[in-house]
Amino acid sequence: AQVLAKYKPALNVTVLVSHLRGTEQMVARALERFKSTRHIVLYYEDIVTNQTKLVDVQEFLKLPRRNLTSLQVKIHSGPLQTQIDNFEDVRKLLKGTSYEKYISTDYRL
């Protein structure tokens, strides 16, 4: 985990916005296709920041409530700008777009 934590990826800013837009469209299509199927929308950030979301999932799946734990090890911590090699380029590109929220200091995982 310590070796992986030292890795700082450089994001390809020439395709970043189009990839983010494509991902949004893919999610919208998936939600549209499953609208007649019993489902819940669950965001990773909600699970990490709100333990009651896991209770909601267990209730949705009609499972008995259990205290869930993970053996996952957090690799990256700290501000996002210290984890992306070309963060300044990414920040400039996303400034003023709907994706700017992802690089905000208020946006936490």
XYZ file of N, CA and C in Angstrom:
327
model
N 0.818 -1.195 0.000
C 0.000 0.000 0.000
C 0.861 1.258 0.000
N 1.981 1.223 0.705
C 2.853 2.394 0.749
C 3.478 2.685 -0.612
N 3.831 1.647 -1.344
C 4.401 1.829 -2.684
C 3.352 2.435 -3.612
N 2.138 1.897 -3.561
C 1.058 2.421 -4.397
C 0.702 3.855 -4.033
N 0.784 4.194 -2.773
C 0.425 5.537 -2.315
C 1.366 6.592 -2.886
N 2.560 6.216 -3.263
C 3.528 7.174 -3.815
C 3.237 7.502 -5.275
N 2.434 6.663 -5.941
C 2.131 6.874 -7.357
C 1.183 8.054 -7.529
N 1.542 8.982 -8.418
C 0.708 10.135 -8.716
C 0.407 10.125 -10.211
N -0.809 9.739 -10.588
C -1.130 9.696 -12.013
C -1.236 11.095 -12.614
N -0.926 11.197 -13.890
C -1.149 12.424 -14.654
C -2.376 12.157 -15.527
N -3.379 12.980 -15.377
C -4.616 12.792 -16.131
C -4.485 13.417 -17.515
N -5.054 12.747 -18.509
C -5.025 13.244 -19.878
C -6.098 14.321 -20.006
N -5.690 15.580 -19.949
C -6.654 16.679 -19.942
C -7.302 16.900 -21.303
N -6.734 16.353 -22.365
C -7.346 16.541 -23.683
C -8.642 15.743 -23.829
N -8.800 14.687 -23.076
C -10.010 13.860 -23.179
C -10.801 13.800 -21.871
N -10.332 14.478 -20.847
C -10.948 14.367 -19.521
C -12.424 14.757 -19.527
N -12.753 15.911 -20.065
C -14.142 16.381 -20.044
C -15.029 15.455 -20.878
N -14.545 15.030 -22.035
C -15.372 14.129 -22.855
C -15.567 12.783 -22.165
N -14.569 12.308 -21.425
C -14.721 11.053 -20.677
C -15.705 11.219 -19.519
N -15.637 12.342 -18.833
C -16.592 12.603 -17.755
C -18.005 12.697 -18.309
N -18.168 13.384 -19.441
C -19.479 13.511 -20.079
C -19.991 12.135 -20.517
N -19.114 11.333 -21.111
C -19.495 9.987 -21.543
C -19.921 9.111 -20.380
N -19.234 9.248 -19.266
C -19.588 8.475 -18.071
C -20.960 8.891 -17.556
N -21.229 10.193 -17.547
C -22.546 10.676 -17.126
C -23.645 10.105 -18.020
N -23.404 10.084 -19.322
C -24.391 9.560 -20.271
C -24.609 8.061 -20.061
N -23.534 7.337 -19.797
C -23.638 5.901 -19.561
C -24.486 5.627 -18.309
N -24.268 6.399 -17.265
C -25.045 6.245 -16.032
C -26.513 6.562 -16.300
N -26.766 7.633 -17.042
C -28.152 8.006 -17.351
C -28.848 6.907 -18.150
N -28.157 6.305 -19.121
C -28.739 5.213 -19.908
C -29.031 4.003 -19.025
N -28.104 3.691 -18.128
C -28.308 2.540 -17.228
C -29.512 2.773 -16.330
N -29.626 3.974 -15.780
C -30.777 4.276 -14.916
C -32.076 4.216 -15.704
N -32.039 4.667 -16.942
C -33.237 4.611 -17.793
C -33.640 3.163 -18.061
N -32.671 2.321 -18.356
C -32.962 0.916 -18.658
C -33.483 0.148 -17.454
N -33.067 0.552 -16.269
C -33.477 -0.162 -15.064
C -34.630 0.510 -14.324
N -35.254 1.504 -14.941
C -36.297 2.242 -14.217
C -37.499 1.371 -13.857
N -37.737 0.303 -14.604
C -38.864 -0.569 -14.277
C -38.449 -1.733 -13.374
N -37.178 -1.761 -12.984
C -36.660 -2.800 -12.105
C -36.459 -2.209 -10.714
N -36.808 -2.961 -9.705
C -36.599 -2.504 -8.322
C -35.101 -2.314 -8.100
N -34.715 -1.105 -7.775
C -33.300 -0.816 -7.563
C -33.149 0.413 -6.667
N -31.932 0.611 -6.196
C -31.593 1.837 -5.483
C -30.336 2.401 -6.121
N -30.196 3.696 -6.044
C -28.993 4.354 -6.543
C -28.102 4.582 -5.336
N -26.871 4.119 -5.455
C -25.940 4.176 -4.337
C -24.629 4.771 -4.821
N -24.151 5.772 -4.131
C -22.887 6.414 -4.493
C -21.802 6.004 -3.513
N -20.630 5.764 -4.052
C -19.486 5.360 -3.247
C -19.254 6.359 -2.112
N -19.309 7.632 -2.446
C -19.053 8.675 -1.455
C -20.024 8.581 -0.288
N -21.286 8.208 -0.587
C -22.280 8.078 0.474
C -21.952 6.924 1.407
N -21.474 5.830 0.844
C -21.116 4.674 1.677
C -19.949 5.022 2.592
N -18.974 5.727 2.057
C -17.776 6.067 2.829
C -18.093 7.055 3.941
N -18.965 8.012 3.650
C -19.213 9.072 4.626
C -20.426 8.834 5.512
N -21.273 7.853 5.160
C -22.512 7.667 5.906
C -22.769 6.173 6.126
N -22.453 5.693 7.289
C -22.603 4.267 7.605
C -24.047 3.784 7.504
N -25.020 4.682 7.653
C -26.413 4.246 7.572
C -26.785 3.813 6.156
N -26.008 4.191 5.149
C -26.273 3.750 3.774
C -26.151 2.234 3.668
N -25.226 1.649 4.396
C -25.078 0.192 4.362
C -26.299 -0.484 4.981
N -26.881 0.142 5.978
C -28.115 -0.381 6.578
C -29.234 -0.300 5.539
N -29.280 0.808 4.800
C -30.288 0.963 3.744
C -30.159 -0.141 2.697
N -28.938 -0.477 2.336
C -28.697 -1.534 1.348
C -29.163 -2.886 1.893
N -28.834 -3.162 3.141
C -29.251 -4.430 3.741
C -30.783 -4.523 3.795
N -31.433 -3.417 4.122
C -32.900 -3.406 4.143
C -33.452 -3.615 2.739
N -32.862 -2.940 1.742
C -33.311 -3.083 0.360
C -33.194 -4.535 -0.113
N -32.094 -5.175 0.254
C -31.870 -6.566 -0.137
C -32.592 -7.563 0.762
N -33.289 -7.036 1.776
C -34.014 -7.872 2.752
C -33.072 -8.850 3.447
N -31.932 -8.325 3.853
C -30.941 -9.105 4.593
C -31.003 -8.714 6.058
N -30.641 -9.628 6.942
C -30.585 -9.242 8.355
C -29.482 -8.191 8.556
N -29.736 -7.288 9.455
C -28.738 -6.241 9.727
C -27.497 -6.857 10.353
N -26.350 -6.474 9.802
C -25.061 -6.905 10.352
C -24.124 -5.712 10.352
N -23.179 -5.750 11.249
C -22.145 -4.729 11.264
C -21.117 -5.117 10.201
N -21.102 -4.386 9.094
C -20.214 -4.723 7.993
C -18.858 -4.055 8.176
N -17.821 -4.795 7.884
C -16.463 -4.266 7.955
C -15.740 -4.614 6.660
N -14.624 -3.959 6.437
C -13.859 -4.177 5.218
C -12.391 -4.375 5.563
N -11.746 -5.185 4.778
C -10.301 -5.369 4.929
C -9.530 -4.503 3.943
N -10.251 -3.640 3.226
C -9.599 -2.749 2.268
C -8.690 -1.781 3.016
N -7.575 -1.462 2.395
C -6.617 -0.526 2.976
C -6.668 0.758 2.165
N -6.848 1.877 2.826
C -6.869 3.157 2.132
C -5.454 3.479 1.665
N -5.331 3.694 0.365
C -4.007 3.924 -0.205
C -3.690 5.411 -0.265
N -4.629 6.199 -0.742
C -4.395 7.634 -0.882
C -5.171 8.394 0.183
N -4.514 9.365 0.765
C -5.177 10.234 1.727
C -4.612 11.632 1.530
N -5.279 12.582 2.081
C -4.827 13.952 1.920
C -5.543 14.625 0.773
N -5.221 15.881 0.548
C -5.897 16.661 -0.487
C -5.643 16.095 -1.892
N -6.636 16.252 -2.748
C -6.556 15.737 -4.114
C -5.378 16.331 -4.884
N -5.075 17.594 -4.641
C -3.979 18.241 -5.371
C -2.618 17.590 -5.103
N -2.502 16.838 -4.026
C -1.240 16.144 -3.745
C -1.216 14.749 -4.357
N -2.329 14.319 -4.955
C -2.421 12.965 -5.474
C -2.401 12.885 -7.000
N -2.615 14.005 -7.677
C -2.614 14.043 -9.144
C -1.402 14.832 -9.594
N -0.603 14.225 -10.460
C 0.646 14.843 -10.901
C 0.422 16.185 -11.596
N -0.567 16.275 -12.454
C -0.833 17.512 -13.194
C -2.125 18.186 -12.702
N -2.251 18.265 -11.402
C -3.471 18.790 -10.798
C -3.791 20.204 -11.277
N -2.809 21.043 -11.418
C -3.057 22.434 -11.831
C -3.688 22.484 -13.225
N -3.221 21.634 -14.133
C -3.817 21.568 -15.475
C -5.267 21.093 -15.393
N -5.516 20.103 -14.546
C -6.867 19.568 -14.362
C -7.759 20.648 -13.763
N -7.253 21.351 -12.772
C -8.027 22.414 -12.115
C -8.415 23.494 -13.120
N -7.468 23.937 -13.943
C -7.743 24.975 -14.944
C -8.786 24.497 -15.953
N -8.680 23.251 -16.376
C -9.610 22.702 -17.359
C -11.034 22.619 -16.811
N -11.173 22.185 -15.572
C -12.502 21.955 -15.004
C -13.131 23.204 -14.401
N -12.343 24.258 -14.202
C -12.859 25.492 -13.601
C -13.979 26.052 -14.477
N -15.113 26.317 -13.849
C -16.251 26.873 -14.546
C -17.143 25.840 -15.219
N -16.788 24.555 -15.115
C -17.622 23.498 -15.693
C -18.438 22.841 -14.579
N -19.365 21.988 -14.975
C -20.160 21.261 -13.972
C -19.312 20.235 -13.221
N -18.109 19.975 -13.722
C -17.223 18.990 -13.089
C -16.256 19.626 -12.089
N -16.296 20.916 -11.968
C -15.406 21.613 -11.025
C -15.596 21.122 -9.593
N -16.811 20.684 -9.265
C -17.101 20.215 -7.907
C -16.217 19.046 -7.497
N -15.757 18.254 -8.472
C -14.945 17.077 -8.147
C -13.539 17.429 -7.668
N -13.096 18.625 -7.949
C -11.761 19.022 -7.498
C -11.808 20.068 -6.404
N -13.013 20.364 -5.944
C -13.200 21.333 -4.869
C -12.612 20.790 -3.568
N -12.147 21.678 -2.734
C -11.614 21.253 -1.424
C -12.725 20.742 -0.527
N -13.988 21.083 -0.855
C -15.129 20.609 -0.064
C -15.564 19.225 -0.455
N -15.127 18.742 -1.622
C -15.547 17.423 -2.128
C -14.662 16.371 -1.497
N -15.264 15.489 -0.717
C -14.476 14.487 -0.004
C -14.977 13.101 -0.305
N -14.048 12.161 -0.325
C -14.398 10.750 -0.488
C -14.377 10.086 0.861
